Short mmCIF file of C-alpha atoms and ligand atoms in Angstrom, two decimals:
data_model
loop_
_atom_site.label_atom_id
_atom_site.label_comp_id
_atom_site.label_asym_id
_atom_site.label_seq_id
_atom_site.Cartn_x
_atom_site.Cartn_y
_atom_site.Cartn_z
CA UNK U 130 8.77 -93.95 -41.64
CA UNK U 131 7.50 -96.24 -38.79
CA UNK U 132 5.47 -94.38 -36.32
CA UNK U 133 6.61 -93.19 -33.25
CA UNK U 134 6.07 -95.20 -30.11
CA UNK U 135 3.78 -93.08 -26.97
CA UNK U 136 3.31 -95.30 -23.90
CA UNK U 137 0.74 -93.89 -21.38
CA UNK U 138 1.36 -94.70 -18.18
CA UNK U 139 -2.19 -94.72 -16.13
CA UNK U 140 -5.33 -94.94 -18.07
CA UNK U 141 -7.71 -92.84 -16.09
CA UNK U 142 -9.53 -89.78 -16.04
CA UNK U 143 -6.05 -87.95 -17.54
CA UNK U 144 -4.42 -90.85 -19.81
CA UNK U 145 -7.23 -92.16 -21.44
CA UNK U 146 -8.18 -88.63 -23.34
CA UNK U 147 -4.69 -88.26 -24.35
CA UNK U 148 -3.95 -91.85 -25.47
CA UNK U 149 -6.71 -91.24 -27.77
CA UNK U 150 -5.62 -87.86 -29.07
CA UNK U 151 -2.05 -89.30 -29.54
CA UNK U 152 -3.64 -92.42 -31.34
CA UNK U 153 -5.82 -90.08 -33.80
CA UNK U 154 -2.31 -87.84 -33.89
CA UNK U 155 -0.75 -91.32 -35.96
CA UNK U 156 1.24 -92.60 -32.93
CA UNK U 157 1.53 -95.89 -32.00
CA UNK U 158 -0.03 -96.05 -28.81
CA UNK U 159 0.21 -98.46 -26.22
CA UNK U 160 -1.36 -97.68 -22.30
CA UNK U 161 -0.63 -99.58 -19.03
CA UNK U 162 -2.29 -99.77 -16.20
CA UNK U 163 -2.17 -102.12 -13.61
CA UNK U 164 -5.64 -102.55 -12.84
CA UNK U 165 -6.86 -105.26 -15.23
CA UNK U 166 -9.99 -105.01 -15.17
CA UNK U 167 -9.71 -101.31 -16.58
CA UNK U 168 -7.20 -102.86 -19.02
CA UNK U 169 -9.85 -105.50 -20.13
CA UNK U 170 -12.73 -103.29 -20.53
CA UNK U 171 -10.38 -101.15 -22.94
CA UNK U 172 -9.36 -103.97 -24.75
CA UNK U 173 -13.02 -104.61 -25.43
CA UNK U 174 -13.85 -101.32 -26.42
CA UNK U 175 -15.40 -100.08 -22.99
CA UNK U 176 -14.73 -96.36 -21.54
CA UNK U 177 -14.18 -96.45 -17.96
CA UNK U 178 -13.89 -92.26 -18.14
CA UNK U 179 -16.76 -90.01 -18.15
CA UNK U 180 -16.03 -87.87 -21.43
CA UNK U 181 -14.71 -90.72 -23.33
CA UNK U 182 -16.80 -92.77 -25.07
CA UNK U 183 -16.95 -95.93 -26.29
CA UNK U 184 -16.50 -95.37 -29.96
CA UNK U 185 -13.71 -93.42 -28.83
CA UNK U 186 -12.41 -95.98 -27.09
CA UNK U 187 -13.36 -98.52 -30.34
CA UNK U 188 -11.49 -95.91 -33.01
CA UNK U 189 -8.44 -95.84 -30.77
CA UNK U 190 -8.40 -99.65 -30.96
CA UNK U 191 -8.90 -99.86 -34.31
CA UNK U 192 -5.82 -97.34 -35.07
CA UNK U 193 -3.28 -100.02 -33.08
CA UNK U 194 -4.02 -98.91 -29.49
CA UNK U 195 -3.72 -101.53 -26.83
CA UNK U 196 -3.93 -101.70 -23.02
CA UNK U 197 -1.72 -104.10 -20.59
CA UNK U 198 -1.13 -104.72 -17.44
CA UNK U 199 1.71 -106.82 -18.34
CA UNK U 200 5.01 -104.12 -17.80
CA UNK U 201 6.91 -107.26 -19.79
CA UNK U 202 4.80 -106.87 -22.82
CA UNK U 203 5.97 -103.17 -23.40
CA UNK U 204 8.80 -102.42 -25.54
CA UNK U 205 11.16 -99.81 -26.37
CA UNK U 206 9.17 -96.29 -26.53
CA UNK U 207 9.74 -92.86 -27.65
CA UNK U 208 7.51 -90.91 -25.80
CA UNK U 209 5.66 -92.15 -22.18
CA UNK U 210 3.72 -90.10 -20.52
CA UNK U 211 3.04 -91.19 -16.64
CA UNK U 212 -0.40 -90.02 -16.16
CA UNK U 213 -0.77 -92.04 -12.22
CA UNK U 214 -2.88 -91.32 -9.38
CA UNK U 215 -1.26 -88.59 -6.68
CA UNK U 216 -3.31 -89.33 -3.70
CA UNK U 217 -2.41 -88.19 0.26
CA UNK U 218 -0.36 -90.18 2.78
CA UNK U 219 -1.96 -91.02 6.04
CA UNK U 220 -0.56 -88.04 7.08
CA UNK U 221 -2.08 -86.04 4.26
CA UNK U 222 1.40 -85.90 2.68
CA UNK U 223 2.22 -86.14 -0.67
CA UNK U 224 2.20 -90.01 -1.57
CA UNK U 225 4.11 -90.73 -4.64
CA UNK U 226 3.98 -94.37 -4.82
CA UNK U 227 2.10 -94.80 -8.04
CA UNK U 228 4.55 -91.64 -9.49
CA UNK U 229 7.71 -93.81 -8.47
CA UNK U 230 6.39 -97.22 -9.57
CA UNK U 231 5.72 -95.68 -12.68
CA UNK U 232 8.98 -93.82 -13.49
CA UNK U 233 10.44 -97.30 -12.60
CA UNK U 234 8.64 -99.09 -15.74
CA UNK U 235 9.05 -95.88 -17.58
CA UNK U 236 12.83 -96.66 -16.56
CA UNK U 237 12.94 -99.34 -17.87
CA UNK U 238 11.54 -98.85 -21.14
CA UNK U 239 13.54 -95.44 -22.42
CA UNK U 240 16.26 -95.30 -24.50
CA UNK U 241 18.24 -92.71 -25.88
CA UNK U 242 16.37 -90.21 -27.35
CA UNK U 243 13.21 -90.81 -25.61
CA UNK U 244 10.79 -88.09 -24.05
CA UNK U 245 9.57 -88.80 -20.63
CA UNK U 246 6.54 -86.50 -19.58
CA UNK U 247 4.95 -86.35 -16.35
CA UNK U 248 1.55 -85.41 -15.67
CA UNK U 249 0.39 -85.87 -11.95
CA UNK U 250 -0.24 -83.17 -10.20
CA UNK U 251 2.38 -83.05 -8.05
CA UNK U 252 4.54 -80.57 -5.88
CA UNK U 253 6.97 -78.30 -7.31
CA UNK U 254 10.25 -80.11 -7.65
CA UNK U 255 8.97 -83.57 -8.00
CA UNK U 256 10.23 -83.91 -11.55
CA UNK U 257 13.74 -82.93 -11.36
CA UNK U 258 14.06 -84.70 -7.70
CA UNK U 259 12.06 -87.17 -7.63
CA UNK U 260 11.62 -88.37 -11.01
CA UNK U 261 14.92 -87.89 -12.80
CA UNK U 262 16.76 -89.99 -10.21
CA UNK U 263 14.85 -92.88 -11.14
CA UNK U 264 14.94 -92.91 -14.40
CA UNK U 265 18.49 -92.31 -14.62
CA UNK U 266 19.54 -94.84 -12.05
CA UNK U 267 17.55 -97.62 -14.35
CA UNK U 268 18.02 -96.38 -17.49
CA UNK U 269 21.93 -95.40 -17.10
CA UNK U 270 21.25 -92.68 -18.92
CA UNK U 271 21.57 -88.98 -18.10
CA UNK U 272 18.62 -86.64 -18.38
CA UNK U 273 17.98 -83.36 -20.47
CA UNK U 274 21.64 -85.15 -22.62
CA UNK U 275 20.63 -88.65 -23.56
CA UNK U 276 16.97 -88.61 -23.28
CA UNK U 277 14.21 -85.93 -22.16
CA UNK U 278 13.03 -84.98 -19.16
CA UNK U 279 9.59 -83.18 -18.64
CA UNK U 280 6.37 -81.68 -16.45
CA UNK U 281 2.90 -80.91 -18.28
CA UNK U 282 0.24 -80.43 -15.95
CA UNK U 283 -3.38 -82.27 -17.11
CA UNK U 284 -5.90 -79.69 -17.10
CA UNK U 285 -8.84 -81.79 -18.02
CA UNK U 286 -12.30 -80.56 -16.35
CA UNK U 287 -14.28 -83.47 -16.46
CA UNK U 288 -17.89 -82.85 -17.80
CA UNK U 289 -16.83 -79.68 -19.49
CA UNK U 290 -18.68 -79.71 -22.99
CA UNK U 291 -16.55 -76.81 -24.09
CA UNK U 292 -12.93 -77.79 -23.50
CA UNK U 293 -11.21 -80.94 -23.85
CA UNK U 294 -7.60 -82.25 -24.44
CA UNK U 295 -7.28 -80.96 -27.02
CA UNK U 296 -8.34 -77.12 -26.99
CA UNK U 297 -6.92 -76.60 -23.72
CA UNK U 298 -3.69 -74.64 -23.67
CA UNK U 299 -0.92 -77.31 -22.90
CA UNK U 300 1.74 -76.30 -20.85
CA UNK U 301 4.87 -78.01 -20.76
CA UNK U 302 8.23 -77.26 -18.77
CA UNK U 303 11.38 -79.19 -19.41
CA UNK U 304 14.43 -80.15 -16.93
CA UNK U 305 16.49 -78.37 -19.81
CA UNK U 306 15.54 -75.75 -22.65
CA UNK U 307 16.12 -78.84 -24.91
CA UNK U 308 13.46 -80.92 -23.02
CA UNK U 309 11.28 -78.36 -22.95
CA UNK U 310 11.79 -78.13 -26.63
CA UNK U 311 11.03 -81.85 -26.94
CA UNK U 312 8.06 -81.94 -25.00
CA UNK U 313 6.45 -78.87 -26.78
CA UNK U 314 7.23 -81.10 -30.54
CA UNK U 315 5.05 -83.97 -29.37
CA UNK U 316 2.24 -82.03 -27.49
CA UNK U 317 2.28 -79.68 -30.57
CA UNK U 318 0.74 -82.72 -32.66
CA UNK U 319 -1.78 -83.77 -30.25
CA UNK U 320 -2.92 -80.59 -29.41
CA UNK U 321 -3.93 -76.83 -30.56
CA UNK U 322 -1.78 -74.68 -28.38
CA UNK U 323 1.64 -75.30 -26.73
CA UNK U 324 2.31 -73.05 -23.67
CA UNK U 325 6.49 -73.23 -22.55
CA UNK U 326 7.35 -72.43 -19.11
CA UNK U 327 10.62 -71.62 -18.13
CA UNK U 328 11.49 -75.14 -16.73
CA UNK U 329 9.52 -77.84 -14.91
CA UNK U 330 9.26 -76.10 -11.74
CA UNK U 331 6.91 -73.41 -13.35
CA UNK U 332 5.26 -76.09 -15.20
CA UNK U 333 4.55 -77.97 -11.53
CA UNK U 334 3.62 -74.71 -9.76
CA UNK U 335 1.30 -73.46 -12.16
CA UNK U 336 -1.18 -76.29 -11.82
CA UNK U 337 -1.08 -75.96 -8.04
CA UNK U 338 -1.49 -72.35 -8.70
CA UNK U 339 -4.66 -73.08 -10.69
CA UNK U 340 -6.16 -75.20 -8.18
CA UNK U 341 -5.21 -73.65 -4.97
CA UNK U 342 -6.69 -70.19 -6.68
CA UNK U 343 -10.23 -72.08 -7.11
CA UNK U 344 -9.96 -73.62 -3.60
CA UNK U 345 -9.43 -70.50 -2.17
CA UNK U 346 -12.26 -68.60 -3.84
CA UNK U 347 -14.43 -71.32 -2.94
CA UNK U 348 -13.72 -70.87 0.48
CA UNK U 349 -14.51 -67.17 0.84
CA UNK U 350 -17.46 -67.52 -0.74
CA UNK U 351 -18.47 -70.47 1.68
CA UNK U 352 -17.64 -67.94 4.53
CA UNK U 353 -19.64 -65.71 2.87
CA UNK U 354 -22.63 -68.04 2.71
CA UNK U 355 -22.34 -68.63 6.35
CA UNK U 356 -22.64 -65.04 7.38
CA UNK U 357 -24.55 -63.78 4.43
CA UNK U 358 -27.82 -65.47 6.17
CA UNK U 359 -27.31 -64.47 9.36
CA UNK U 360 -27.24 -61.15 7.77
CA UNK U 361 -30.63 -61.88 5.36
CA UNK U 362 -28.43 -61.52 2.42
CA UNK U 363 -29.07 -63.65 -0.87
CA UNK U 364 -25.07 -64.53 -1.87
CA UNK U 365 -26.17 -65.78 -5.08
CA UNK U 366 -28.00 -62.65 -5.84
CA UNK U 367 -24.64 -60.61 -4.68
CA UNK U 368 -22.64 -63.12 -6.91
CA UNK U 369 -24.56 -62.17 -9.62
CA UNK U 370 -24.67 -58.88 -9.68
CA UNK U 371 -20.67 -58.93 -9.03
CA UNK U 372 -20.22 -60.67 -12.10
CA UNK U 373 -21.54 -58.12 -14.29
CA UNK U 374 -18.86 -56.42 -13.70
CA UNK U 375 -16.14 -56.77 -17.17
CA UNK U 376 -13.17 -56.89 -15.60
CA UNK U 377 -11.47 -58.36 -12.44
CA UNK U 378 -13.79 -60.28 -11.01
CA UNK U 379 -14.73 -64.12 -11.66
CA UNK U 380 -17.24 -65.36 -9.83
CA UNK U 381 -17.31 -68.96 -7.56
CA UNK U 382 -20.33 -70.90 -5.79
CA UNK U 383 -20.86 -71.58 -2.53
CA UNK U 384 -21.37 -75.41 -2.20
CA UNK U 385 -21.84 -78.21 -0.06
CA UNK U 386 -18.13 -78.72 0.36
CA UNK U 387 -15.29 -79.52 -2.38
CA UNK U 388 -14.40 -82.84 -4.33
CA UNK U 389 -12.51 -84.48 -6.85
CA UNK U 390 -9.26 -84.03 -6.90
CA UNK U 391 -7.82 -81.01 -7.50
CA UNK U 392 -9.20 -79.00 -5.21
CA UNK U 393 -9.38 -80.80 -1.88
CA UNK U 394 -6.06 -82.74 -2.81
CA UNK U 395 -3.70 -81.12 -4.78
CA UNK U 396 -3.19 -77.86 -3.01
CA UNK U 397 -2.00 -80.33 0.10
CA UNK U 398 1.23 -80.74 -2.31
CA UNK U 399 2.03 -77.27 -2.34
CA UNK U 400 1.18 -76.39 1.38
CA UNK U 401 3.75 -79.56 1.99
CA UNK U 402 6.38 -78.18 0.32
CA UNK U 403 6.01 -74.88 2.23
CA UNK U 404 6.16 -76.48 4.80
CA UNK U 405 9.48 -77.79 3.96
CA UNK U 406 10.91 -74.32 4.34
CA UNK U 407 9.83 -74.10 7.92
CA UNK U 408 6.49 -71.84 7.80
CA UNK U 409 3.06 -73.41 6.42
CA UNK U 410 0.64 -71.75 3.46
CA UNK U 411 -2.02 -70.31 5.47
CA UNK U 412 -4.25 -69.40 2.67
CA UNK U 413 -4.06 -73.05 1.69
CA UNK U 414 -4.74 -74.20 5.07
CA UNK U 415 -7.41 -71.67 5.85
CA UNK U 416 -9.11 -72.70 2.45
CA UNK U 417 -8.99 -76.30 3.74
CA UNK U 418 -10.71 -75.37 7.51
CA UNK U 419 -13.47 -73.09 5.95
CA UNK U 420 -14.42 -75.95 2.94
CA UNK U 421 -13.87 -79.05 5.32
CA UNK U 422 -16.22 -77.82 7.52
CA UNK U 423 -19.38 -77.30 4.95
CA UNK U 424 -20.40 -81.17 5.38
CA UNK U 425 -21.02 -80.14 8.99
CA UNK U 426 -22.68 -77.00 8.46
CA UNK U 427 -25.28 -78.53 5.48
CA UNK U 428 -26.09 -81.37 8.21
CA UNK U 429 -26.65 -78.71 11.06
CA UNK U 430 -29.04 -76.40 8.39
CA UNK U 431 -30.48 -79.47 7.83
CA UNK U 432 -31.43 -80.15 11.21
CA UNK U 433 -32.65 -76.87 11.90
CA UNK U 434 -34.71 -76.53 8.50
CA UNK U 435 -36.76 -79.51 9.95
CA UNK U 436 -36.74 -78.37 13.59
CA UNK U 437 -38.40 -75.10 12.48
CA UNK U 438 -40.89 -77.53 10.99
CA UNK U 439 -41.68 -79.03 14.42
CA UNK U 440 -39.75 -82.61 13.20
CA UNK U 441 -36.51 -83.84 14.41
CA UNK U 442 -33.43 -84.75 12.54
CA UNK U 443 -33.33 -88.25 13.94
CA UNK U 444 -35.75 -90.66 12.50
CA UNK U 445 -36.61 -88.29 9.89
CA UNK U 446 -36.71 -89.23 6.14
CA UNK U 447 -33.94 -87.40 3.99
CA UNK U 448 -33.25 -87.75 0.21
CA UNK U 449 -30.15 -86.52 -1.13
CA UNK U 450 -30.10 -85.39 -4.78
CA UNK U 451 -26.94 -85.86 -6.53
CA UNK U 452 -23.98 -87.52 -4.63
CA UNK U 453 -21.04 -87.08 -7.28
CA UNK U 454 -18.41 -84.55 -6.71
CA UNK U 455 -19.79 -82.21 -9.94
CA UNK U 456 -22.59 -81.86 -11.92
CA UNK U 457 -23.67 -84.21 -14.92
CA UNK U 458 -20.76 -86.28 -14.21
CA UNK U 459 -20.57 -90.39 -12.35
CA UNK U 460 -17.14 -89.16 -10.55
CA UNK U 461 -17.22 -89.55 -6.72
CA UNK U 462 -14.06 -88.87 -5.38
CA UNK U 463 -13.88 -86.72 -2.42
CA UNK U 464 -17.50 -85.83 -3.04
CA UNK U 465 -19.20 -84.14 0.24
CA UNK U 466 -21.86 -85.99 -0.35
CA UNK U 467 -20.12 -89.30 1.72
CA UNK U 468 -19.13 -86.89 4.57
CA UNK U 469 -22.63 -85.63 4.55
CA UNK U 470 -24.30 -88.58 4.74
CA UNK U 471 -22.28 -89.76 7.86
CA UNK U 472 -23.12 -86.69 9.81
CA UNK U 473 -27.01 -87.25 9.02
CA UNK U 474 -27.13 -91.31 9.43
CA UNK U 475 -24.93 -90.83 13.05
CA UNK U 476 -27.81 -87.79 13.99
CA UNK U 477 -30.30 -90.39 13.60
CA UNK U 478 -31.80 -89.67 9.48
CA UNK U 479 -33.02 -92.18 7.26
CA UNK U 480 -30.94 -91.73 4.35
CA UNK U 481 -32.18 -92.34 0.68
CA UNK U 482 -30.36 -91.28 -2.73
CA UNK U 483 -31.54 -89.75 -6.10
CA UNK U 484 -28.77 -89.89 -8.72
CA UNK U 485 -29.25 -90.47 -12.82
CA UNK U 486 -25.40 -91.48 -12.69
CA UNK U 487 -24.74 -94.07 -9.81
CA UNK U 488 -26.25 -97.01 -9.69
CA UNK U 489 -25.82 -97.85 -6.37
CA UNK U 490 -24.03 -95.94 -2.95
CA UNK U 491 -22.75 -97.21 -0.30
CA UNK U 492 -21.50 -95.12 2.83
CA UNK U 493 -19.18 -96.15 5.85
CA UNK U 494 -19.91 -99.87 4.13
CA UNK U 495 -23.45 -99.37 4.86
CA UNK U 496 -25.48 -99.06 1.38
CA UNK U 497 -27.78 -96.50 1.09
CA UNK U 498 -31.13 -96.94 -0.59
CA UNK U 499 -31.46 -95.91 -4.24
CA UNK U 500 -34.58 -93.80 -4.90
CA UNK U 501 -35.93 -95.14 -8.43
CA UNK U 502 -38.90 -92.95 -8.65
CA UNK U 503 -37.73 -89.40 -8.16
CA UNK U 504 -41.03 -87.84 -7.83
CA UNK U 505 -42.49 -90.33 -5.11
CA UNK U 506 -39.09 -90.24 -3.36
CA UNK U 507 -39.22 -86.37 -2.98
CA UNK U 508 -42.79 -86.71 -1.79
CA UNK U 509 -42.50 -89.09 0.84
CA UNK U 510 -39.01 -87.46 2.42
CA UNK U 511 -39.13 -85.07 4.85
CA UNK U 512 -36.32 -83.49 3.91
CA UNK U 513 -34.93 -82.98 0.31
CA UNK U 514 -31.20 -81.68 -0.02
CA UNK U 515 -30.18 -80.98 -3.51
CA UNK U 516 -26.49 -81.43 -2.96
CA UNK U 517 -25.74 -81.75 -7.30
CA UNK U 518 -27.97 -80.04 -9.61
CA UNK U 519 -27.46 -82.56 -12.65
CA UNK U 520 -28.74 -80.88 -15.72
CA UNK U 521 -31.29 -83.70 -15.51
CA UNK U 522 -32.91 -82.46 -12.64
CA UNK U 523 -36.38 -80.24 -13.62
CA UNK U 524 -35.87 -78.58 -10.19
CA UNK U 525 -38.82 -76.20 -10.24
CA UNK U 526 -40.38 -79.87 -10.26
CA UNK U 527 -38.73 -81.13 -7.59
CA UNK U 528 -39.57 -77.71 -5.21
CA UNK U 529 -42.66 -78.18 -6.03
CA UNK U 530 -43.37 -82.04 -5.22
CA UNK U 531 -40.93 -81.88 -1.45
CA UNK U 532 -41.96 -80.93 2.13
CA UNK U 533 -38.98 -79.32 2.55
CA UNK U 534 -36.04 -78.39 -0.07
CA UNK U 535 -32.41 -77.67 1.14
CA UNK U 536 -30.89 -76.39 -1.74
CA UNK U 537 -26.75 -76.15 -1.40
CA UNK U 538 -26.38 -75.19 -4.59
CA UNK U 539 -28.99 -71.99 -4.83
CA UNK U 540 -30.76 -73.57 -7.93
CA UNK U 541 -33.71 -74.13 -7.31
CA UNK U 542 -36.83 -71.85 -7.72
CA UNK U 543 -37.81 -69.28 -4.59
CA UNK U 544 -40.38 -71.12 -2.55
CA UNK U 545 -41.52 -70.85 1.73
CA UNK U 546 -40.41 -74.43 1.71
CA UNK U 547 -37.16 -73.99 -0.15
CA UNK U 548 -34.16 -72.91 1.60
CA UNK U 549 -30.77 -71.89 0.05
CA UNK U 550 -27.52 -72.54 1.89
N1 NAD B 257 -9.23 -86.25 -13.07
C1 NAD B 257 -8.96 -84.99 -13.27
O1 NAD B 257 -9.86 -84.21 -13.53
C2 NAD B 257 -7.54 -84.46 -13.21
C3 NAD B 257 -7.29 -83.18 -13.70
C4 NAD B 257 -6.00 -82.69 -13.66
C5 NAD B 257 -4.97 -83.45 -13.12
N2 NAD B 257 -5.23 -84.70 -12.61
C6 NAD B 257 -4.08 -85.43 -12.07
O2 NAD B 257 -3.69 -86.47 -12.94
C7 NAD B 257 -3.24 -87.59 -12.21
C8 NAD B 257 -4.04 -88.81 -12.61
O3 NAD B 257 -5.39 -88.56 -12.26
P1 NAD B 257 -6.59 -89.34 -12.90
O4 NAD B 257 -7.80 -88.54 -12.54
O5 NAD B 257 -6.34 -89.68 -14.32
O6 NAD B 257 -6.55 -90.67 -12.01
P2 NAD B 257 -7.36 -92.02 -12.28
O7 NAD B 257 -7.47 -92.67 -10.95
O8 NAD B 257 -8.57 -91.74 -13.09
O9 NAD B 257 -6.37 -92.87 -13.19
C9 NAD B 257 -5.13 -93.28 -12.79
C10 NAD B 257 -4.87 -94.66 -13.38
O10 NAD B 257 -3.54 -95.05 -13.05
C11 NAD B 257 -3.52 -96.44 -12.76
N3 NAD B 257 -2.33 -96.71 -11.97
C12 NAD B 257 -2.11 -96.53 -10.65
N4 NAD B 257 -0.84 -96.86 -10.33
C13 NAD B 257 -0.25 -97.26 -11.48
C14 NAD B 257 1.06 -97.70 -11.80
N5 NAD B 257 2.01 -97.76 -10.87
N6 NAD B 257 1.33 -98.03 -13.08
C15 NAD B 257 0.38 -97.96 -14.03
N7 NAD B 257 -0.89 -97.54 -13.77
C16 NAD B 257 -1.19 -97.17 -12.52
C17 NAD B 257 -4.83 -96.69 -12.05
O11 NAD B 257 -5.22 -98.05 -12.15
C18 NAD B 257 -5.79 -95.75 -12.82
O12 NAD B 257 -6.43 -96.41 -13.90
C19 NAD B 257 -3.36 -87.21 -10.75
O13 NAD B 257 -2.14 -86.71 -10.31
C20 NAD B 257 -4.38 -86.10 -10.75
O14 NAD B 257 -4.21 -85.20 -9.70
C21 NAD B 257 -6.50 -85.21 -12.67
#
């Protein structure tokens, strides 16, 4: 029997992994994206992804993957998964373009019989509303009858040594029963456990429900980290202790702010769609206030940290440790560390970076100077802020080289000098 076609739409951070599960699953797997240079590097065996290496990438190749950014090059497919970018609108609306333009190609390559699966993050509805007209306007064919129709949310945690593609519950939630059905045959065989929900609107909400849930605990405990001090109480101490307990509680970190993507974007979908029915999401909105605002309150700490230190912000020397949006990974998107860095270069600091994955940093268009010797670098600053604690980082090291340690993520070791969030 000929294997069974899988296009991935979108080769990123959520196609990539499952192109190569699919591929190492016996499909025959072909991925477009329309950035070529992304498509290239594939081609040539290069990962572009954090957790994907390039042997990976090499071993899908060498089992009849190949990348394009040529839509006329595709063919007739069984299965495509759209796997695009859902970024915000000026507005911060939802902005679908890259979901439409890829439901158009995916359009045009169905047939009868084929399984269309969506995986942006998206608000609920999108599938049935925004996608189905689309594809059955270009195909001429009518969804959940002729062909399938359905929502799996990605739930890839990037950096996550534990869970991957494929030992993370997939869920999957169909326009019909039927495409449900279909969609939970071909995750089935590329990965361990197949979670139905009741149709695609469950599917949609319960990613948004996953994400909103985190942004929201990080929030209260970044309100908590605000008044905690004032009231000379260590929250990481508290956090601690709470999460001893075996039931009912999970604990979150208070940070310099949120990143990536699916916590200071995604919930935006859902608090859009509320919005629709005339009355907004205020714990989404509140969530957004309380973590938008921690760039400004690490830059005023900052400030004073050094002030109580008899130097002023302005004209002072500040390295910032780790600029990504998590630990141990080279993602920036949405990291606080840009919005940071703004608030300290327009108070008048002389900005340099520390971090083992990115090369080079550049902020407003202005690049900011790479620190190559870490210990030197903390030396000479007069201000440290550890804004990511890579694993790479021997902080008790670091504490113990700096002037003066800001530490936003309440890693490092107990010093006079050092100063939690
Ligand atoms: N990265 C994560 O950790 C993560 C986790 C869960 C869900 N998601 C969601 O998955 C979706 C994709 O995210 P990602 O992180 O993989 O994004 P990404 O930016 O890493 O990758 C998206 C890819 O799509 C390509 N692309 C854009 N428009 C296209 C088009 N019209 N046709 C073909 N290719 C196109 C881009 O060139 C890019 O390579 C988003 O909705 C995101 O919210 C991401």
């Amino acid at each position: 029997m000929a294997a069974e076609h899988v296009l991935v739409i979108g080769l990123g951070y959520v196609g990539l992994p499952l192109a190569i599960q699919a591929a190492a699953a016996g499909f025959e797997v072909t991925g477009f994206d329309t950035s070529a240079s992304i498509v290239d590097g594939l081609n040539a065996g290069r990962s572009h992804v954090d957790d994907v290496s390039d042997a990976e990438v090499a071993g899908m190749l060498a089992r009849g993957f190949r990348a394009t950014a040529d839509e006329q090059s595709l063919g007739p497919q069984d299965v495509i998964v759209i796997c695009v970018p859902t970024p915000l609108s000026e507005s911060d609306g939802p902005d679908l373009t890259a979901v439409k333009a890829a439901t158009a190609a995916a359009g045009r390559w169905l047939r009868a019989g084929t399984l269309v699966s969506l995986e942006s993050t998206t608000y609920p509805g999108t599938t049935d509303e925004v996608v189905r007209p689309v594809l059955e306007k270009i195909s001429g064919l009518a969804a959940g009858i002729d062909f399938s129709l359905a929502f799996s949310p990605e739930r890839i945690d990037p950096g996550n040594p534990d869970f991957g593609f494929a030992n993370t519950p997939k869920i999957v939630g169909g326009i019909t029963p039927s495409c449900t059905e279909a969609a939970a045959g071909f995750y089935g065989r590329v990965c361990e456990r197949v979670v139905r929900a009741k149709s695609a609107r469950e599917a949609e909400m319960a990613k948004l429900l996953e994400n909103t849930y985190r942004h929201v605990n990080i929030a209260l405990v970044n309100e908590m980290a605000i008044f905690c001090r004032e009231l000379g109480i260590d929250l990481w101490d508290a956090i601690g202790c709470a999460a001893t307990k075996p039931f009912g509680f999970q604990p979150f970190y208070p940070g310099p702010g949120v990143g990536g993507h699916c916590i200071p974007i995604d919930p935006n979908y859902l608090s859009y769609k509320v919005r629709t029915l005339g009355y907004p999401f205020r714990f989404v909105e509140l969530a957004q206030e309380i973590n938008g605002r921690m760039p400004r309150y690490v830059t005023d700490r900052a400030a004073e940290l050094l002030n109580r230190h008899a130097r002023p912000l302005n004209g002072a020397r500040v390295l910032l440790l780790g600029v990504t949006y998590k630990k141990d990974i080279a993602d920036q998107r949405e990291s606080p560390a840009r919005p940071i860095a703004v608030k300290l270069r327009d108070r008048g600091a002389q900005l340099t970076y520390h971090d083992p994955y990115v090369d080079s940093w550049a902020v407003g268009g202005e690049p900011v100077p790479r620190a190559t010797d870490l210990d030197d670098a903390a030396a000479s600053a007069d201000l440290v802020i550890l804004l990511q604690a890579h694993h790479d980082y021997d902080l008790p090291a670091i504490a113990a080289t700096a002037q003066l340690l800001l530490d936003t993520r309440g890693a490092a070791p107990a010093a006079p000098h050092v100063e939690a969030l």
